[in-house]
Amino acid sequence: MTLPAEWNMAGESVKNIGTFDYVVVGAGSAGCVLANRLSADPTMRVLLLEAGGRDNYIWIHIPIGYLYTQNNPRTDWCFKTTSEAGLNGRALNYPRGRVLGGCSSINGMIYMRGQARDYDLWRQFGNVGWSWDDVLPYFKRSEDYAHGADEAHGAGGEWRVEEPRLSWEILDAFRAAAAETGIPKTADFNRGNNEGCGYFQVNQKRGVRWSTAKAFLRPALRRPNLTVVTRAQAKAVRFDGRRAVGIEFWRGDGPACAEARGEVILAAGAIGSPQLLQLSGVGPGALLRAHGIELRRELACVGENLQDHLQIRTVYKVKNTRTMNERANSLLGRVGMGVEYLLFRRGPLTMAPSQLGGFAKSDPSRETPNLEYHVQPLSLDRFGDPLHPFPAFTASVCNLQPTSRGFVRMQSADPRAHPEIRPNYLTTHEDRAVAADAIRLTRRICTAPALARFAPEEYKPGAHVRSDPDLVHAAGDIGTTIFHPVGTCKMGQDETAVVDSRLRVHGIGGLRVVDASIMPTITSGNTNSPTIMIAEKASDMILEDRRRGAPG
């Protein structure tokens, strides 16, 4: 059957690819979950749109391949931040997945939920149904925990969680030194209180990356009621008055559209979803009018409330041990790593970007840990640069609960133009104080007896940096994103909120946002698995509303 064509306001012929019950924009961590759960009902037609391509690039699947998927237009949007005053004028690359699986296809594979307090705080903000006790069942539902189910973990779900497949002498020593400094050893960061130090658990299956495309989308692809369209970049949501009724997008053969008899669901992430709302006429009126966009609904905080984890990458030279620096800088070492992976699916090629984690308090007055360590048996000047020629480790430390807030704003009415991304790192006194305290805590760990035989020598920022102002300036020099942007379509009931507690856009029918952008405050840890939880919970709410006949 030949599908009908329409005409858009630019006078272009637009191919209508059909009518669906649900149109999901973005096949990333949230979108793949939604596609699976919503299409489980064979009576519902579901369309999943992805701006990127298929996940058939070999470096997606080899864990260390994140080195080749980030800042690669084949798999990454290749965003950049603006120049940041808190980073001493530097701009940062800002990787976001542009491929089936989204960020789960290019990220660090660390399985982390955050702290119970994070979600209890969401509930205290008035978001009914989002406390730790409410969300824990959703974490467990999709989990396939290698050690089996218990009161905190699930087994048999789609989202595989395993132990890492290698360890390092220098990381074991750092863990022992952290214990000597008062940060206890732990084997599980995901029981509600993540204080302690231990190896990160990872989303891998026998040494291969386990993305949401593999976990959730592939099992659903054989369903005749699910349609997946790749290389389809969204242009704008279509409206009938104050109700979303479809989506316009580009395909390789030109402009196209799809109709939604039920809901349009934005799952394009903390950068993509607010930009698409703004392009569709939902957002700050002055910004939209400046770009000639018709205002559908004034929501002043679409794109505001951007939060991210800034990691301060302290580096220490060491002696009397081997690190990844020597192996990677040796031809024999690289060959050995390749053989080890090919034969056993073990060794450094299975490494997440960080292997050892730690959660600690920057000062004793904190109710819960507000620092997260990502410790690596390697060092380099900047991401993408060669590893240093000397043995070293990197102890990156981030403020889990930053008070600085940034924004994402469209810079053009052309949806293909990247938005302005301004995280505003280190713009509050509290964040600057935590940065200085974090470096001092790292120094205490690195002078503990357990590390003494490796003679750690501070390379960055350097032992000569002592005063608070100098430490903050150094943090700006060596700080970089840990790729956790959230909050730009905030969930809540106040004037700064974009969606309600059922993730429906305020004042618009048939339109939800389901991704990390809805977080009112950032979770205390890596954000990928919380995004999967959000999509699990959202799918239940969407289906409940359908059964009740409640408006979307």
Coordinates of C-alpha atoms in Angstrom, one line a residue:
M1 CA 0.0 0.0 0.0
T2 CA 1.3 3.5 -0.8
L3 CA 1.2 5.7 2.2
P4 CA -0.3 9.2 1.8
A5 CA 1.8 12.3 1.4
E6 CA 1.2 15.6 3.1
W7 CA 2.7 19.1 2.8
N8 CA 4.4 20.9 5.6
M9 CA 4.7 24.6 6.2
A10 CA 7.9 24.8 4.1
G11 CA 5.9 23.4 1.1
E12 CA 7.8 20.0 1.2
S13 CA 6.0 16.8 0.4
V14 CA 6.0 14.8 3.6
K15 CA 5.7 11.0 3.6
N16 CA 3.2 9.8 6.2
I17 CA 4.4 6.5 7.5
G18 CA 1.2 5.6 9.3
T19 CA -0.7 5.9 12.6
F20 CA 0.5 4.3 15.8
D21 CA -0.8 4.1 19.4
Y22 CA 2.6 5.3 20.7
V23 CA 5.4 7.1 19.0
V24 CA 8.7 7.0 20.9
V25 CA 11.4 9.4 19.9
G26 CA 14.9 8.1 20.8
A27 CA 16.1 4.5 20.9
G28 CA 18.5 5.0 23.8
S29 CA 18.5 3.7 27.3
A30 CA 14.9 4.7 28.0
G31 CA 13.5 4.3 24.4
C32 CA 14.5 0.7 24.1
V33 CA 12.8 -0.2 27.4
L34 CA 9.6 1.7 26.3
A35 CA 9.6 -0.1 23.0
N36 CA 9.8 -3.5 24.6
R37 CA 7.2 -2.9 27.4
L38 CA 4.6 -1.0 25.3
S39 CA 4.8 -3.4 22.3
A40 CA 4.2 -6.4 24.6
D41 CA 0.5 -5.8 24.1
P42 CA -0.1 -7.1 20.5
T43 CA -3.1 -4.8 20.1
M44 CA -1.0 -1.7 20.3
R45 CA 1.1 -0.3 17.4
V46 CA 4.4 1.2 18.6
L47 CA 6.9 3.3 16.5
L48 CA 10.4 3.8 17.7
L49 CA 12.5 6.5 16.0
E50 CA 16.3 6.8 16.2
A51 CA 18.4 9.5 14.7
G52 CA 21.5 7.2 14.5
G53 CA 22.0 3.9 12.9
R54 CA 22.2 0.3 13.8
D55 CA 24.5 -1.0 16.6
N56 CA 26.6 -3.1 14.2
Y57 CA 29.9 -1.3 14.9
I58 CA 32.4 -3.7 16.5
W59 CA 33.7 -1.2 19.0
I60 CA 30.3 -0.9 20.5
H61 CA 30.5 -4.5 21.7
I62 CA 34.1 -4.7 22.9
P63 CA 34.0 -2.9 26.3
I64 CA 37.1 -0.8 25.8
G65 CA 35.6 0.4 22.5
Y66 CA 34.2 3.4 24.2
L67 CA 37.5 4.9 23.2
Y68 CA 36.4 4.7 19.6
T69 CA 32.6 5.3 19.9
Q70 CA 32.8 8.6 21.8
N71 CA 33.5 11.7 19.6
N72 CA 32.8 9.5 16.6
P73 CA 29.9 10.8 14.5
R74 CA 28.9 7.2 13.6
T75 CA 27.8 6.7 17.2
D76 CA 27.9 10.1 19.0
W77 CA 26.1 13.4 18.6
C78 CA 29.5 15.0 19.2
F79 CA 28.1 17.9 21.2
K80 CA 30.3 20.5 22.9
T81 CA 29.7 22.7 25.9
T82 CA 30.2 26.4 25.8
S83 CA 33.4 27.8 27.3
E84 CA 33.0 27.4 31.1
A85 CA 34.2 30.1 33.5
G86 CA 34.5 27.4 36.2
L87 CA 36.8 25.4 34.0
N88 CA 39.1 28.4 33.4
G89 CA 37.6 29.1 29.9
R90 CA 37.7 25.5 28.6
A91 CA 34.9 23.9 26.6
L92 CA 34.3 20.1 26.9
N93 CA 33.3 17.5 24.4
Y94 CA 29.9 16.2 25.5
P95 CA 29.3 12.7 24.2
R96 CA 25.7 11.5 23.8
G97 CA 24.8 8.2 22.1
R98 CA 23.5 8.5 18.5
V99 CA 22.9 4.8 17.7
L100 CA 20.5 2.0 18.8
G101 CA 21.0 1.7 22.5
G102 CA 21.9 5.4 22.8
C103 CA 24.3 6.2 25.6
S104 CA 24.2 2.5 26.8
S105 CA 26.1 1.7 23.6
I106 CA 29.0 4.1 24.3
N107 CA 29.1 4.6 28.0
G108 CA 31.2 3.3 30.9
M109 CA 28.9 0.2 31.6
I110 CA 28.8 0.9 35.3
Y111 CA 25.7 -0.4 37.1
M112 CA 24.8 2.1 39.7
R113 CA 21.4 3.1 41.2
G114 CA 22.3 6.0 43.5
Q115 CA 21.2 6.4 47.1
A116 CA 17.8 5.8 48.7
R117 CA 17.9 9.4 49.8
D118 CA 18.0 10.6 46.2
Y119 CA 14.6 9.1 45.5
D120 CA 13.1 9.9 48.9
L121 CA 14.0 13.6 48.1
W122 CA 12.1 13.4 44.8
R123 CA 9.1 12.2 46.8
Q124 CA 9.5 15.0 49.3
F125 CA 9.4 17.5 46.4
G126 CA 5.8 16.2 45.8
N127 CA 6.5 13.5 43.2
V128 CA 4.2 10.8 44.5
G129 CA 5.4 7.3 43.7
W130 CA 9.1 8.1 43.3
S131 CA 10.5 7.2 46.7
W132 CA 13.2 4.5 47.1
D133 CA 10.6 2.0 48.2
D134 CA 8.6 2.9 45.1
V135 CA 11.4 2.6 42.6
L136 CA 13.3 -0.4 43.9
P137 CA 10.9 -2.9 42.4
Y138 CA 11.5 -1.3 39.0
F139 CA 15.3 -1.7 39.4
K140 CA 14.8 -5.3 40.3
R141 CA 12.3 -6.1 37.6
S142 CA 14.7 -5.6 34.7
E143 CA 17.8 -6.8 36.5
D144 CA 19.7 -10.0 35.8
Y145 CA 22.1 -10.0 38.8
A146 CA 25.0 -12.5 38.4
H147 CA 24.8 -13.5 42.1
G148 CA 21.0 -14.2 42.0
A149 CA 18.0 -12.5 43.4
D150 CA 17.7 -11.2 47.0
E151 CA 15.9 -8.5 48.8
A152 CA 17.9 -5.8 46.9
H153 CA 18.5 -7.5 43.5
G154 CA 16.5 -9.2 40.8
A155 CA 17.5 -12.0 38.5
G156 CA 16.1 -13.2 35.2
G157 CA 15.5 -9.7 33.8
E158 CA 16.9 -8.2 30.7
W159 CA 19.6 -5.9 32.3
R160 CA 22.6 -8.1 32.9
V161 CA 24.9 -7.1 35.9
E162 CA 28.2 -8.9 36.4
E163 CA 31.5 -8.5 38.2
P164 CA 34.4 -7.1 36.3
R165 CA 36.7 -9.6 34.7
L166 CA 40.1 -8.3 35.9
S167 CA 41.7 -6.6 38.8
W168 CA 44.9 -4.5 39.4
E169 CA 47.4 -4.5 42.2
I170 CA 47.4 -0.7 42.4
L171 CA 43.6 -0.6 42.6
D172 CA 43.6 -3.2 45.4
A173 CA 46.1 -1.0 47.2
F174 CA 44.0 2.1 46.7
R175 CA 41.0 0.3 48.2
A176 CA 43.0 -0.7 51.2
A177 CA 44.3 2.8 51.6
A178 CA 40.7 4.1 51.4
A179 CA 39.8 1.8 54.2
E180 CA 42.7 3.1 56.3
T181 CA 41.3 6.6 55.7
G182 CA 37.8 5.6 56.9
I183 CA 36.1 4.6 53.7
P184 CA 35.1 0.9 54.3
K185 CA 35.4 -1.8 51.8
T186 CA 32.2 -2.9 50.1
A187 CA 31.2 -5.4 47.5
D188 CA 27.8 -3.9 46.5
F189 CA 27.1 -0.2 45.9
N190 CA 23.4 -0.8 45.1
R191 CA 21.5 -1.5 48.3
G192 CA 20.5 2.1 49.1
N193 CA 23.6 3.3 50.9
N194 CA 26.6 3.2 48.6
E195 CA 29.2 4.4 51.1
G196 CA 32.5 2.4 50.7
C197 CA 35.1 1.4 48.2
G198 CA 35.1 -1.6 45.8
Y199 CA 35.1 -2.7 42.2
F200 CA 32.2 -1.5 40.1
Q201 CA 29.7 -4.0 38.8
V202 CA 29.2 -3.7 35.1
N203 CA 26.5 -4.2 32.4
Q204 CA 28.4 -6.8 30.5
K205 CA 27.7 -10.4 29.6
R206 CA 30.8 -12.6 29.6
G207 CA 33.1 -9.8 28.7
V208 CA 30.9 -8.1 26.0
R209 CA 29.0 -4.8 26.5
W210 CA 25.3 -5.3 27.3
S211 CA 23.4 -2.4 25.9
T212 CA 19.7 -1.6 26.1
A213 CA 19.5 -2.4 22.4
K214 CA 20.6 -5.9 23.1
A215 CA 18.7 -6.3 26.4
F216 CA 15.4 -4.8 25.5
L217 CA 15.0 -4.0 21.8
R218 CA 16.3 -7.1 20.1
P219 CA 13.9 -9.5 21.9
A220 CA 11.0 -7.2 20.7
L221 CA 12.0 -6.8 17.1
R222 CA 10.1 -9.8 15.9
R223 CA 6.8 -8.4 17.1
P224 CA 4.8 -7.3 14.1
N225 CA 3.3 -4.4 16.1
L226 CA 6.7 -2.7 16.7
T227 CA 8.2 -0.6 14.0
V228 CA 11.8 0.7 14.4
V229 CA 13.1 3.4 12.0
T230 CA 16.8 4.4 12.2
R231 CA 18.4 7.4 10.5
A232 CA 15.3 9.3 11.5
Q233 CA 16.0 12.7 13.2
A234 CA 13.0 14.3 14.8
K235 CA 12.1 17.8 13.6
A236 CA 9.1 18.8 15.8
V237 CA 6.0 17.4 17.6
R238 CA 2.8 17.8 15.7
F239 CA -0.2 19.3 17.6
D240 CA -3.9 19.6 17.3
G241 CA -4.5 22.6 19.6
R242 CA -2.9 21.7 22.9
R243 CA -2.6 17.9 22.2
A244 CA 0.3 16.1 20.6
V245 CA -0.9 14.1 17.6
G246 CA 2.3 13.0 15.9
I247 CA 5.9 13.7 15.0
E248 CA 7.8 15.2 12.0
F249 CA 11.2 13.9 11.2
W250 CA 13.8 13.5 8.5
R251 CA 14.6 10.2 6.8
G252 CA 17.3 9.5 4.2
D253 CA 14.7 10.0 1.4
G254 CA 13.3 13.3 2.8
P255 CA 10.8 14.7 5.3
A256 CA 8.3 12.3 6.9
C257 CA 5.8 12.2 9.6
A258 CA 3.9 9.7 11.8
E259 CA 0.6 10.1 13.6
A260 CA -0.1 9.1 17.2
R261 CA -3.6 8.2 18.3
G262 CA -2.4 7.7 21.9
E263 CA 0.8 9.5 22.9
V264 CA 4.1 11.0 21.7
I265 CA 6.9 10.0 24.1
L266 CA 10.1 11.9 24.1
A267 CA 13.1 9.7 25.1
A268 CA 15.8 11.7 23.4
G269 CA 17.8 12.4 26.6
A270 CA 18.7 15.4 28.7
I271 CA 20.0 17.3 25.6
G272 CA 17.7 16.1 22.9
S273 CA 14.3 16.2 24.7
P274 CA 14.4 19.8 25.8
Q275 CA 15.7 20.9 22.4
L276 CA 12.8 19.1 20.6
L277 CA 10.3 20.6 23.0
Q278 CA 11.6 24.1 22.2
L279 CA 11.6 23.4 18.5
S280 CA 8.0 22.3 18.8
G281 CA 6.9 25.5 20.5
V282 CA 7.0 24.3 24.2
G283 CA 9.4 26.3 26.3
P284 CA 10.5 29.8 27.2
G285 CA 8.5 32.2 25.1
A286 CA 11.2 34.8 24.6
L287 CA 13.7 32.1 23.3
L288 CA 11.1 30.6 20.9
R289 CA 10.0 33.9 19.5
A290 CA 13.7 34.9 19.0
H291 CA 14.0 32.0 16.6
G292 CA 10.6 32.4 14.9
I293 CA 9.0 29.4 16.6
E294 CA 5.2 29.5 17.2
L295 CA 4.5 29.3 21.0
R296 CA 2.3 26.4 21.8
R297 CA 2.8 26.4 25.6
E298 CA 4.9 28.7 27.7
L299 CA 7.0 26.5 30.0
A300 CA 9.9 28.8 31.1
C301 CA 12.1 26.0 32.5
V302 CA 12.3 23.7 29.5
G303 CA 16.0 23.2 29.1
E304 CA 16.9 24.8 32.5
N305 CA 18.0 22.9 35.7
L306 CA 20.9 21.1 33.9
Q307 CA 23.0 19.2 36.4
D308 CA 26.0 17.0 35.7
H309 CA 28.8 15.4 37.6
L310 CA 32.2 17.1 37.2
Q311 CA 35.1 14.8 37.9
I312 CA 38.4 16.1 39.1
R313 CA 41.1 13.9 37.5
T314 CA 44.0 13.7 40.0
V315 CA 47.0 11.7 38.7
Y316 CA 49.7 9.9 40.7
K317 CA 52.9 8.4 39.4
V318 CA 53.8 5.1 41.0
K319 CA 56.7 2.6 41.3
N320 CA 57.1 -1.1 41.9
T321 CA 54.0 -2.1 40.0
R322 CA 52.6 -2.3 36.4
T323 CA 49.8 -0.2 35.2
M324 CA 47.9 0.1 31.9
N325 CA 50.3 2.8 30.8
E326 CA 53.1 0.3 30.2
R327 CA 50.9 -2.3 28.6
A328 CA 49.2 0.1 26.2
N329 CA 52.5 1.7 25.2
S330 CA 54.1 -1.7 24.3
L331 CA 53.5 -3.5 21.1
L332 CA 53.8 -6.8 22.9
G333 CA 51.5 -5.6 25.6
R334 CA 48.8 -4.6 23.1
V335 CA 49.1 -7.9 21.2
G336 CA 48.8 -9.8 24.5
M337 CA 45.7 -7.9 25.5
G338 CA 44.1 -8.7 22.2
V339 CA 44.9 -12.4 22.4
E340 CA 43.6 -12.5 26.0
Y341 CA 40.3 -11.0 24.9
L342 CA 39.9 -13.1 21.8
L343 CA 40.6 -16.4 23.6
F344 CA 39.0 -15.8 27.0
R345 CA 37.0 -12.5 26.9
R346 CA 39.1 -11.3 29.8
G347 CA 41.8 -8.7 30.4
P348 CA 42.1 -5.0 29.8
L349 CA 39.8 -5.0 26.7
T350 CA 36.9 -5.8 29.1
M351 CA 37.7 -2.7 31.1
A352 CA 35.1 -0.1 31.9
P353 CA 36.6 3.4 31.8
S354 CA 36.9 3.1 35.6
Q355 CA 37.2 -0.1 37.5
L356 CA 37.4 0.8 41.2
G357 CA 34.7 3.0 42.8
G358 CA 34.4 4.8 46.1
F359 CA 31.8 6.8 47.8
A360 CA 32.7 9.1 50.7
K361 CA 31.8 12.3 52.5
S362 CA 33.8 15.5 51.8
D363 CA 33.3 16.4 55.4
P364 CA 31.7 14.5 58.4
S365 CA 28.7 16.7 58.6
R366 CA 27.2 15.2 55.4
E367 CA 24.2 13.0 55.9
T368 CA 25.2 10.7 53.0
P369 CA 28.3 10.3 50.8
N370 CA 28.6 13.3 48.4
L371 CA 31.8 12.2 46.6
E372 CA 32.3 9.4 44.1
Y373 CA 35.7 8.1 43.0
H374 CA 36.4 6.5 39.7
V375 CA 39.9 5.0 39.9
Q376 CA 41.8 3.8 36.9
P377 CA 45.2 2.0 36.5
L378 CA 46.2 4.5 33.8
S379 CA 46.7 8.2 33.2
L380 CA 46.6 10.6 30.3
D381 CA 46.5 14.4 29.8
R382 CA 43.1 14.5 28.1
F383 CA 40.6 12.0 26.9
G384 CA 41.7 10.7 23.5
D385 CA 45.4 11.5 24.2
P386 CA 48.0 8.7 24.4
L387 CA 48.6 7.2 27.9
H388 CA 51.6 8.6 29.8
P389 CA 54.9 6.8 29.3
F390 CA 55.3 6.2 33.1
P391 CA 53.4 4.0 35.5
A392 CA 50.5 5.9 37.1
F393 CA 46.9 5.8 38.2
T394 CA 44.1 8.3 38.0
A395 CA 41.8 8.9 41.0
S396 CA 38.9 10.9 39.6
V397 CA 36.5 12.3 42.1
C398 CA 33.2 14.0 41.5
N399 CA 30.7 16.0 43.6
L400 CA 27.6 13.8 43.6
Q401 CA 25.2 16.6 44.7
P402 CA 26.3 19.7 42.8
T403 CA 24.4 22.9 43.5
S404 CA 25.5 24.6 40.2
R405 CA 22.8 24.6 37.5
G406 CA 23.1 25.1 33.8
F407 CA 20.9 25.0 30.7
V408 CA 20.3 23.6 27.2
R409 CA 18.9 26.1 24.7
M410 CA 18.2 25.9 21.0
Q411 CA 20.5 28.1 18.9
S412 CA 18.6 27.8 15.6
A413 CA 15.2 26.8 14.3
D414 CA 17.0 24.2 12.3
P415 CA 16.7 20.9 14.3
R416 CA 20.0 19.7 12.9
A417 CA 21.9 22.6 14.6
H418 CA 23.3 21.7 18.0
P419 CA 21.9 23.5 21.0
E420 CA 23.8 25.6 23.4
I421 CA 24.9 23.5 26.4
R422 CA 26.1 25.4 29.4
P423 CA 26.6 23.3 32.5
N424 CA 27.9 26.2 34.7
Y425 CA 30.3 24.0 36.6
L426 CA 31.8 25.3 39.9
T427 CA 29.6 28.4 39.9
T428 CA 28.5 28.1 43.5
H429 CA 30.6 28.5 46.6
E430 CA 29.5 25.1 47.9
D431 CA 30.7 23.3 44.7
R432 CA 34.0 25.1 44.8
A433 CA 34.5 24.1 48.5
V434 CA 33.6 20.5 47.8
A435 CA 36.1 20.4 44.9
A436 CA 38.9 21.6 47.2
D437 CA 37.9 19.2 50.0
A438 CA 37.8 16.3 47.4
I439 CA 41.4 16.9 46.4
R440 CA 42.5 17.0 50.0
L441 CA 40.7 13.7 50.7
T442 CA 42.4 12.1 47.7
R443 CA 45.8 13.2 49.1
R444 CA 45.0 11.6 52.5
I445 CA 44.2 8.3 50.8
C446 CA 47.3 8.4 48.7
T447 CA 49.5 8.9 51.7
A448 CA 47.9 6.0 53.7
P449 CA 50.3 3.1 54.6
A450 CA 48.7 0.7 52.1
L451 CA 50.0 2.7 49.2
A452 CA 53.4 3.4 50.6
R453 CA 55.4 0.7 48.8
F454 CA 54.2 2.2 45.5
A455 CA 55.6 5.7 46.4
P456 CA 52.7 7.7 44.9
E457 CA 53.9 11.0 43.6
E458 CA 51.2 13.6 42.8
Y459 CA 51.5 14.6 39.1
K460 CA 48.2 16.5 38.8
P461 CA 47.4 18.9 40.1
G462 CA 50.7 18.8 41.9
A463 CA 51.7 18.8 45.6
H464 CA 52.6 22.5 45.4
V465 CA 48.9 23.5 45.0
R466 CA 47.7 24.0 48.6
S467 CA 45.4 27.0 49.2
D468 CA 41.6 26.9 48.6
P469 CA 41.7 29.3 45.6
D470 CA 44.6 27.4 44.0
L471 CA 42.8 24.1 44.5
V472 CA 39.6 25.4 43.0
H473 CA 41.6 26.8 40.0
A474 CA 43.4 23.5 39.6
A475 CA 40.0 21.7 39.7
G476 CA 39.0 23.9 36.8
D477 CA 42.1 22.9 34.9
I478 CA 41.8 19.1 35.4
G479 CA 38.0 18.7 35.8
T480 CA 35.9 17.1 33.0
T481 CA 32.4 15.8 32.6
I482 CA 31.6 12.3 33.6
F483 CA 28.7 12.3 31.1
H484 CA 25.7 12.5 33.5
P485 CA 23.5 15.4 32.3
V486 CA 20.1 15.3 33.8
G487 CA 17.2 17.6 34.9
T488 CA 16.4 19.7 31.8
C489 CA 12.7 18.6 31.8
K490 CA 12.3 18.6 35.5
M491 CA 9.5 16.5 37.2
G492 CA 7.4 18.4 39.7
Q493 CA 4.4 20.5 40.4
D494 CA 6.0 24.0 40.8
E495 CA 6.7 26.7 38.3
T496 CA 10.1 25.3 37.4
A497 CA 8.7 21.9 36.5
V498 CA 8.2 20.7 32.9
V499 CA 6.4 17.3 33.6
D500 CA 4.2 16.0 36.4
S501 CA 4.8 12.9 38.5
R502 CA 3.4 10.8 35.7
L503 CA 5.8 12.4 33.3
R504 CA 3.1 14.2 31.3
V505 CA 4.2 17.6 29.9
H506 CA 2.3 20.3 31.9
G507 CA -0.5 21.8 29.9
I508 CA -0.1 19.5 26.8
G509 CA -2.2 16.4 26.2
G510 CA -0.7 13.2 24.6
L511 CA 2.9 14.2 25.3
R512 CA 5.3 12.7 27.9
V513 CA 9.1 12.9 28.5
V514 CA 10.7 9.7 29.7
D515 CA 14.5 9.9 30.2
A516 CA 17.1 11.4 32.5
S517 CA 15.9 14.9 31.8
I518 CA 13.0 14.4 34.2
M519 CA 15.2 14.0 37.3
P520 CA 14.5 16.9 39.7
T521 CA 17.9 16.4 41.2
I522 CA 20.8 14.3 40.0
T523 CA 21.2 10.8 41.5
S524 CA 24.3 10.1 43.6
G525 CA 26.1 7.9 41.1
N526 CA 26.1 6.9 37.4
T527 CA 22.8 7.7 35.7
N528 CA 22.2 5.1 33.1
S529 CA 20.5 2.5 35.2
P530 CA 18.3 5.1 36.9
T531 CA 17.2 6.1 33.4
I532 CA 16.2 2.5 32.7
M533 CA 14.2 2.5 36.0
I534 CA 12.4 5.7 34.9
A535 CA 11.4 4.0 31.6
E536 CA 10.2 0.9 33.4
K537 CA 8.0 2.9 35.8
A538 CA 6.8 5.2 33.0
S539 CA 5.7 2.2 30.9
D540 CA 3.5 1.0 33.8
M541 CA 2.0 4.5 34.1
I542 CA 1.4 4.8 30.4
L543 CA -0.4 1.4 30.3
E544 CA -2.4 2.2 33.5
D545 CA -3.6 5.5 32.0
R546 CA -4.6 3.7 28.8
R547 CA -6.6 1.1 30.8
R548 CA -8.3 3.8 32.8
G549 CA -9.0 6.0 29.8
A550 CA -7.1 8.8 31.6
P551 CA -5.7 11.5 29.3
G552 CA -2.1 11.2 28.3

